[in-house]
Amino acid sequence: MRYRQLATGTLALGVLLLIDVLRVWLPGIITIFGQAASTPAELMGAFALVWFLLALGAPAVVRRVGARPVTVVAAVALAVARLTLTAAPGGRTQLWLATAGLLAGLVWLVGVAADTDRPVPGLALGFAVNAALHAVLDTVDLVWRGDWVGWLLSSVAVVVFLVGTAQPGRRTGSGDAVPAGPGGTRAWLLAGPALLLAGMVALSPALARTGMSYLVAGDGVARSPLFGLAPVPVAVAGFLCAALTRPPRRWGRAYGPVVVLAGAVLFALDRGDLLVPAVLLTAVGLGACLALSDDASRPAGDGTNASRPAGDGTNASHPGGDTANAGAGAARRGYAVAAGMLVFALGAVGYYSAYDLGYPNAAVPVVVAVLVAAVAFTARPVVHRLPGPFPPLRAAAAVTALALLAPVLADEVPVASNRDGPPERLTVVAYNIRMGFGLDGRFDLRGLAEVVDRQRPDVVLLSEVDRAWLLNGGHDTLDLLADRLGMPYVFGPAADPVWGDAVLSRWPVRDPRTLPLAAVGAPTGAQALAVTLDLGDGVRTAVVSTHLQPPPGRGPVVQARAVADFATRYAAGRPLVVAGDLNTEPGDEAFAAFTNAGLLDALAAARPLATSPADDPRQQIDHVFVSPGLTPSDPVAPRSTASDHLPVAVTLTLPPR
């Protein structure tokens, strides 16, 4: 029992540390190694894949050197990289530390696979603990928390992981200290695809909260939800119960594959109101598929040959055959986990690079779910399990209890109020926040909040808002920033339901509408989000947030005209503000589309007012346009490197009442 718990716990902790490293490494591809929309997606994809391809050589190293030395060395390297990343060094140092940690984690997985033929409990608990902890931390990773809590929890996890790894003896994931059998290949093969589906859909707290925000009004526009993390404990409990209990027999085994496919299809439909059922279905289905893959080539806790099913290719009278069979099984498991993690990389790169290359990506999660379902459904049924509750179920209850804390502890954004009556002025800030990552590649919520809050804004318009992309670490950047600013939000989806533009306001927001914009060859989807600020006593102002996407080699003229027409029709004679990253400069045809519609350049008094790149601004591409009834003053682009753009701010005097 001690070895079973030790092996399961150590594997779960290692998975937790590896996911932490991935949450730093994946955003580093586009924020440090390259620049999205400027560095070729093919080059960034090649950089991502090469490390997973290198890991395919790890099984040969394990076979030559031995599993234990490789596992111990790789575990130490993973632990050191993970703990060092807690210091959040930023820049190239951060990227290469994360890369070293990733490669070490992949090699560690291969080494563990050689000695573990029942990995499902450890993998499932690792995925679930990561999701529960991420939810309790409000989707901010421990890596980005430089306080004592971050250091303490990171240090404890690393120390316990290393102590567990250092314990002598070969262990299976299910029994005593005995040589691992030949099974477990299917379960290890699913480690990578399961990690991808868990991070993208099933166990993503940010996606669950984003889905809840679409259910507030049910009109396709997301709003600040109450108890937005409520689906997380349900998903965690469903996933663990399905993964750690005996699967049904005969055709009942199909429920897991069918449910995981249904969840992946709902996610692929790109509808915000379907995100919550997608999360819950994928979580339960994924757990059930892992349980099906838990191939028991021998009864748990029994190291004898007599208990193996007949016809498995071993000979009880020839111990040497057992050794050879175990060695072949170790090699198969090593190659299986390396190949599975390559599937993770291919799926992640294939899905997210579509936003730069312009091809449909909805099939990627469905194809991965088909792979998971096929591997699970065709697995050999489990021959025998220990009587009574599966021991990790007790840990599952503890993990679910941890996840239950998330909706209780989560900060809820206060409701906007106009109790002071209509103001005379409004301060507007428009900011492209680049998913929350600064120029140094660090997730810099504090820097974003500080530069915005210094302007004392009444309304904030945000571009490049990411609410759950695994590629960017799986954060709900919008909700996190709204919490820090104390401003409720309205979100308009652009590329998909979790990427787009937002409006944060200290005043109540009415009648939100969103207009999808024609792509006209641009790499990423675009939209225009219109809202009405209720300033009290019948005074209302229209605000439109957008992020224009220029086609290759041209300006965003078509989109600019569409936004100008949509905004003026929506305002219907009321004061109007249109702002965002418009990717056009004064004098360009797209810029003229707004002035020709009768709007004024609210930043004209400060021209030239360059906003990009943030460390050496040369381009004037972030703008605020207003209707003639609004009088702009004090336009500014405050310096900050919390994004690759500078924000623009301006104070607008309202027309006399």
Coordinates of N, CA and C in Angstrom, one line a residue, residues 238-375:
G238 N -16.5 14.8 -11.4 CA -16.9 13.9 -12.5 C -15.7 13.2 -13.1
F239 N -14.7 14.0 -13.4 CA -13.5 13.4 -14.0 C -12.8 12.3 -13.1
L240 N -12.6 12.7 -11.8 CA -12.0 11.7 -11.0 C -12.8 10.5 -10.7
C241 N -14.1 10.6 -10.5 CA -15.0 9.5 -10.3 C -15.0 8.5 -11.5
A242 N -15.0 9.1 -12.7 CA -15.0 8.3 -13.9 C -13.6 7.6 -14.1
A243 N -12.5 8.3 -13.7 CA -11.2 7.8 -14.0 C -10.8 6.7 -12.9
L244 N -11.3 6.8 -11.7 CA -10.8 6.0 -10.6 C -11.8 4.9 -10.2
T245 N -12.8 4.7 -10.9 CA -13.7 3.6 -10.6 C -13.8 2.6 -11.8
R246 N -14.3 1.4 -11.4 CA -14.3 0.3 -12.4 C -15.2 0.7 -13.6
P247 N -14.7 0.7 -14.8 CA -15.6 1.0 -16.0 C -16.6 -0.1 -16.2
P248 N -17.7 0.3 -16.9 CA -18.8 -0.7 -17.2 C -18.2 -1.8 -18.1
R249 N -19.0 -2.9 -18.2 CA -18.6 -4.0 -19.1 C -19.4 -3.9 -20.4
R250 N -18.9 -4.7 -21.3 CA -19.5 -4.8 -22.6 C -19.8 -3.5 -23.3
W251 N -21.0 -3.3 -23.8 CA -21.2 -2.0 -24.6 C -21.4 -0.8 -23.7
G252 N -21.5 -1.0 -22.4 CA -21.5 0.1 -21.4 C -20.2 0.8 -21.4
R253 N -19.1 0.1 -21.9 CA -17.8 0.7 -22.0 C -17.8 1.9 -23.0
A254 N -18.8 2.0 -23.9 CA -18.8 3.0 -24.9 C -19.2 4.4 -24.3
Y255 N -19.7 4.4 -23.1 CA -20.2 5.7 -22.6 C -19.1 6.8 -22.5
G256 N -17.9 6.4 -22.1 CA -16.8 7.3 -22.0 C -16.4 7.9 -23.3
P257 N -16.1 7.0 -24.3 CA -15.8 7.5 -25.7 C -16.9 8.4 -26.3
V258 N -18.1 8.0 -26.1 CA -19.2 8.8 -26.7 C -19.3 10.2 -26.0
V259 N -19.2 10.2 -24.7 CA -19.3 11.4 -23.9 C -18.2 12.4 -24.2
V260 N -16.9 11.9 -24.3 CA -15.8 12.8 -24.6 C -15.9 13.3 -26.0
L261 N -16.4 12.5 -26.9 CA -16.6 13.1 -28.3 C -17.7 14.1 -28.3
A262 N -18.8 13.9 -27.5 CA -19.8 14.9 -27.5 C -19.3 16.2 -26.9
G263 N -18.5 16.2 -25.9 CA -18.0 17.4 -25.3 C -17.0 18.1 -26.2
A264 N -16.2 17.4 -26.9 CA -15.3 18.0 -27.9 C -16.0 18.6 -29.0
V265 N -17.1 18.0 -29.5 CA -17.9 18.6 -30.6 C -18.5 19.9 -30.1
L266 N -19.1 19.9 -28.9 CA -19.7 21.2 -28.4 C -18.6 22.3 -28.3
F267 N -17.4 21.9 -27.8 CA -16.4 22.9 -27.8 C -16.0 23.5 -29.2
A268 N -16.0 22.6 -30.1 CA -15.6 22.9 -31.5 C -16.6 23.8 -32.2
L269 N -17.8 23.8 -31.7 CA -18.9 24.6 -32.3 C -18.7 26.1 -32.1
D270 N -17.7 26.5 -31.2 CA -17.4 27.9 -31.0 C -18.6 28.8 -30.5
R271 N -19.4 28.2 -29.6 CA -20.5 29.0 -29.1 C -20.3 29.1 -27.6
G272 N -20.4 30.4 -27.1 CA -20.2 30.6 -25.7 C -21.2 30.0 -24.8
D273 N -22.4 29.8 -25.2 CA -23.4 29.2 -24.4 C -23.3 27.7 -24.3
L274 N -22.4 27.1 -25.1 CA -22.2 25.7 -25.0 C -20.9 25.3 -24.3
L275 N -20.2 26.3 -23.8 CA -18.9 26.0 -23.1 C -19.0 25.2 -21.8
V276 N -20.0 25.6 -21.0 CA -20.1 24.8 -19.7 C -20.5 23.4 -20.0
P277 N -21.5 23.0 -20.8 CA -21.7 21.6 -21.0 C -20.6 20.9 -21.7
A278 N -19.8 21.7 -22.6 CA -18.6 21.1 -23.2 C -17.6 20.7 -22.1
V279 N -17.4 21.6 -21.1 CA -16.4 21.3 -20.0 C -16.9 20.1 -19.3
L280 N -18.1 20.0 -18.9 CA -18.6 18.9 -18.0 C -18.6 17.6 -18.7
L281 N -19.1 17.6 -20.0 CA -19.1 16.3 -20.7 C -17.7 15.8 -21.0
T282 N -16.8 16.7 -21.4 CA -15.4 16.3 -21.7 C -14.7 15.8 -20.5
A283 N -15.0 16.4 -19.4 CA -14.4 16.0 -18.1 C -14.8 14.5 -17.8
V284 N -16.0 14.2 -17.8 CA -16.5 12.9 -17.4 C -16.1 11.9 -18.5
G285 N -16.2 12.2 -19.7 CA -15.8 11.3 -20.8 C -14.3 11.0 -20.8
L286 N -13.5 12.1 -20.5 CA -12.1 11.9 -20.5 C -11.7 11.0 -19.4
G287 N -12.3 11.2 -18.2 CA -12.0 10.3 -17.1 C -12.3 8.9 -17.3
A288 N -13.5 8.7 -18.0 CA -13.9 7.3 -18.3 C -13.0 6.6 -19.3
C289 N -12.5 7.4 -20.2 CA -11.6 6.8 -21.2 C -10.2 6.5 -20.6
L290 N -9.8 7.3 -19.6 CA -8.6 6.9 -18.9 C -8.8 5.6 -18.1
A291 N -9.9 5.5 -17.5 CA -10.2 4.2 -16.8 C -10.2 3.0 -17.7
L292 N -10.8 3.1 -18.9 CA -10.8 2.0 -19.8 C -9.4 1.7 -20.3
S293 N -8.5 2.6 -20.3 CA -7.1 2.4 -20.8 C -6.2 1.8 -19.7
D294 N -6.8 1.7 -18.5 CA -6.0 1.2 -17.3 C -5.9 -0.3 -17.5
D295 N -5.1 -0.8 -18.4 CA -4.9 -2.2 -18.8 C -4.3 -3.0 -17.6
A296 N -5.0 -3.9 -17.0 CA -4.4 -4.7 -15.9 C -3.9 -6.0 -16.6
S297 N -2.7 -6.1 -16.9 CA -2.1 -7.3 -17.5 C -1.9 -8.3 -16.4
R298 N -2.0 -7.9 -15.2 CA -2.0 -8.9 -14.1 C -2.8 -8.3 -12.9
P299 N -3.3 -9.1 -12.0 CA -4.1 -8.5 -10.9 C -3.2 -7.6 -10.1
A300 N -3.9 -6.5 -9.6 CA -3.2 -5.5 -8.8 C -2.6 -6.1 -7.6
G301 N -1.3 -5.8 -7.3 CA -0.7 -6.2 -6.1 C -0.2 -7.6 -6.2
D302 N -0.2 -8.3 -7.4 CA 0.2 -9.6 -7.5 C 1.3 -9.7 -8.5
G303 N 2.5 -10.1 -8.1 CA 3.6 -10.1 -9.0 C 3.9 -11.5 -9.6
T304 N 3.0 -12.4 -9.4 CA 3.2 -13.8 -9.9 C 2.7 -13.9 -11.3
N305 N 3.4 -14.9 -12.0 CA 3.0 -15.1 -13.4 C 1.7 -15.9 -13.5
A306 N 1.4 -16.7 -12.4 CA 0.2 -17.6 -12.5 C -1.0 -16.8 -12.6
S307 N -1.0 -15.5 -12.2 CA -2.3 -14.7 -12.2 C -2.5 -14.0 -13.5
R308 N -1.5 -14.1 -14.4 CA -1.7 -13.4 -15.7 C -2.7 -14.2 -16.6
P309 N -3.5 -13.5 -17.4 CA -4.4 -14.1 -18.2 C -3.7 -15.1 -19.2
A310 N -4.3 -16.1 -19.5 CA -3.7 -17.1 -20.5 C -3.6 -16.4 -21.8
G311 N -2.5 -16.8 -22.5 CA -2.3 -16.3 -23.9 C -1.7 -15.0 -23.9
D312 N -1.1 -14.5 -22.8 CA -0.5 -13.1 -22.9 C 0.9 -13.2 -23.4
G313 N 1.4 -14.3 -23.7 CA 2.8 -14.4 -24.3 C 3.8 -14.7 -23.4
T314 N 3.6 -14.8 -22.0 CA 4.6 -15.1 -21.1 C 4.6 -16.6 -20.7
N315 N 5.6 -17.1 -20.1 CA 5.8 -18.5 -19.7 C 6.2 -18.5 -18.3
A316 N 5.3 -19.1 -17.4 CA 5.5 -19.1 -16.0 C 6.7 -19.9 -15.6
S317 N 7.1 -20.9 -16.5 CA 8.3 -21.7 -16.2 C 9.6 -21.2 -16.6
H318 N 9.6 -20.0 -17.2 CA 10.8 -19.4 -17.7 C 10.9 -18.0 -17.2
P319 N 11.5 -17.8 -16.0 CA 11.7 -16.4 -15.5 C 12.3 -15.5 -16.5
G320 N 13.3 -16.0 -17.3 CA 13.9 -15.1 -18.2 C 13.0 -14.5 -19.2
G321 N 11.9 -15.3 -19.5 CA 10.9 -14.7 -20.4 C 10.2 -13.5 -19.8
D322 N 10.0 -13.6 -18.4 CA 9.4 -12.4 -17.7 C 10.3 -11.2 -17.8
T323 N 11.6 -11.4 -17.7 CA 12.5 -10.2 -17.7 C 12.5 -9.6 -19.1
A324 N 12.5 -10.5 -20.1 CA 12.5 -9.9 -21.5 C 11.2 -9.3 -21.8
N325 N 10.1 -9.9 -21.3 CA 8.8 -9.3 -21.5 C 8.6 -8.0 -20.8
A326 N 9.1 -7.9 -19.5 CA 9.1 -6.6 -18.8 C 9.9 -5.6 -19.5
G327 N 11.1 -5.9 -20.0 CA 11.9 -5.0 -20.7 C 11.3 -4.4 -21.9
A328 N 10.6 -5.3 -22.7 CA 9.9 -4.9 -23.9 C 8.7 -4.0 -23.5
G329 N 8.0 -4.4 -22.4 CA 6.9 -3.5 -22.0 C 7.4 -2.2 -21.6
A330 N 8.5 -2.1 -20.9 CA 9.1 -0.8 -20.5 C 9.4 0.1 -21.7
A331 N 10.0 -0.5 -22.7 CA 10.3 0.2 -23.9 C 9.0 0.7 -24.6
R332 N 8.0 -0.2 -24.7 CA 6.8 0.2 -25.3 C 6.1 1.4 -24.6
R333 N 6.1 1.3 -23.3 CA 5.5 2.4 -22.5 C 6.3 3.7 -22.7
G334 N 7.6 3.6 -22.8 CA 8.4 4.8 -23.0 C 8.1 5.5 -24.3
Y335 N 8.1 4.7 -25.4 CA 7.8 5.2 -26.7 C 6.3 5.7 -26.7
A336 N 5.4 5.0 -26.0 CA 4.0 5.4 -26.0 C 3.8 6.8 -25.4
V337 N 4.4 7.1 -24.2 CA 4.3 8.4 -23.6 C 4.9 9.5 -24.4
A338 N 6.1 9.2 -25.0 CA 6.8 10.2 -25.8 C 5.9 10.5 -27.0
A339 N 5.3 9.5 -27.7 CA 4.4 9.7 -28.8 C 3.2 10.5 -28.4
G340 N 2.6 10.1 -27.2 CA 1.4 10.8 -26.8 C 1.7 12.3 -26.5
M341 N 2.9 12.6 -25.9 CA 3.2 14.0 -25.7 C 3.4 14.7 -27.0
L342 N 3.9 14.0 -28.0 CA 4.1 14.6 -29.4 C 2.7 15.0 -29.9
V343 N 1.7 14.1 -29.7 CA 0.3 14.4 -30.1 C -0.2 15.7 -29.4
F344 N 0.2 15.8 -28.1 CA -0.2 17.1 -27.4 C 0.4 18.3 -28.1
A345 N 1.7 18.2 -28.5 CA 2.3 19.3 -29.1 C 1.7 19.6 -30.5
L346 N 1.5 18.6 -31.3 CA 0.9 18.7 -32.6 C -0.5 19.3 -32.5
G347 N -1.3 18.8 -31.5 CA -2.6 19.4 -31.4 C -2.6 20.8 -30.9
A348 N -1.8 21.2 -30.0 CA -1.7 22.5 -29.5 C -1.2 23.5 -30.6
V349 N -0.1 23.1 -31.3 CA 0.4 23.9 -32.3 C -0.6 24.0 -33.5
G350 N -1.2 22.9 -33.9 CA -2.2 22.9 -35.0 C -3.4 23.7 -34.7
Y351 N -3.9 23.7 -33.4 CA -5.1 24.4 -33.1 C -4.8 25.9 -33.1
Y352 N -3.8 26.4 -32.4 CA -3.6 27.8 -32.2 C -2.9 28.5 -33.4
S353 N -2.1 27.8 -34.1 CA -1.5 28.4 -35.3 C -2.5 28.7 -36.4
A354 N -3.7 28.1 -36.3 CA -4.7 28.4 -37.2 C -5.1 29.9 -37.2
Y355 N -4.9 30.5 -36.1 CA -5.3 31.9 -36.0 C -4.3 32.8 -36.7
D356 N -3.1 32.3 -37.0 CA -2.2 33.1 -37.8 C -2.2 32.6 -39.2
L357 N -2.5 31.3 -39.5 CA -2.4 30.8 -40.8 C -3.8 30.8 -41.5
G358 N -4.8 30.9 -40.8 CA -6.1 31.2 -41.4 C -6.9 29.9 -41.8
Y359 N -6.5 28.7 -41.4 CA -7.3 27.5 -41.7 C -8.3 27.2 -40.6
P360 N -9.3 26.5 -40.8 CA -10.3 26.1 -39.8 C -9.6 25.1 -38.8
N361 N -9.8 25.3 -37.5 CA -9.2 24.5 -36.5 C -10.2 23.7 -35.6
A362 N -11.4 23.8 -35.9 CA -12.4 23.2 -35.1 C -12.3 21.7 -35.0
A363 N -11.7 21.1 -36.1 CA -11.5 19.7 -36.1 C -10.4 19.1 -35.1
V364 N -9.5 20.0 -34.7 CA -8.4 19.5 -33.9 C -8.9 18.9 -32.6
P365 N -9.7 19.5 -31.7 CA -10.1 18.9 -30.5 C -10.9 17.6 -30.8
V366 N -11.7 17.6 -31.8 CA -12.5 16.5 -32.2 C -11.6 15.3 -32.6
V367 N -10.6 15.6 -33.4 CA -9.7 14.5 -33.8 C -9.0 13.9 -32.6
V368 N -8.5 14.8 -31.7 CA -7.8 14.3 -30.5 C -8.8 13.5 -29.7
A369 N -10.0 13.9 -29.5 CA -11.0 13.1 -28.8 C -11.3 11.8 -29.5
V370 N -11.3 11.7 -30.8 CA -11.5 10.5 -31.5 C -10.4 9.5 -31.2
L371 N -9.1 10.0 -31.2 CA -8.0 9.2 -30.8 C -8.1 8.7 -29.4
V372 N -8.5 9.5 -28.5 CA -8.6 9.1 -27.1 C -9.7 8.0 -27.0
A373 N -10.9 8.3 -27.6 CA -12.0 7.3 -27.6 C -11.6 6.0 -28.2
A374 N -10.9 6.0 -29.3 CA -10.5 4.8 -30.0 C -9.6 3.9 -29.2
V375 N -8.5 4.6 -28.6 CA -7.6 3.9 -27.8 C -8.2 3.3 -26.6

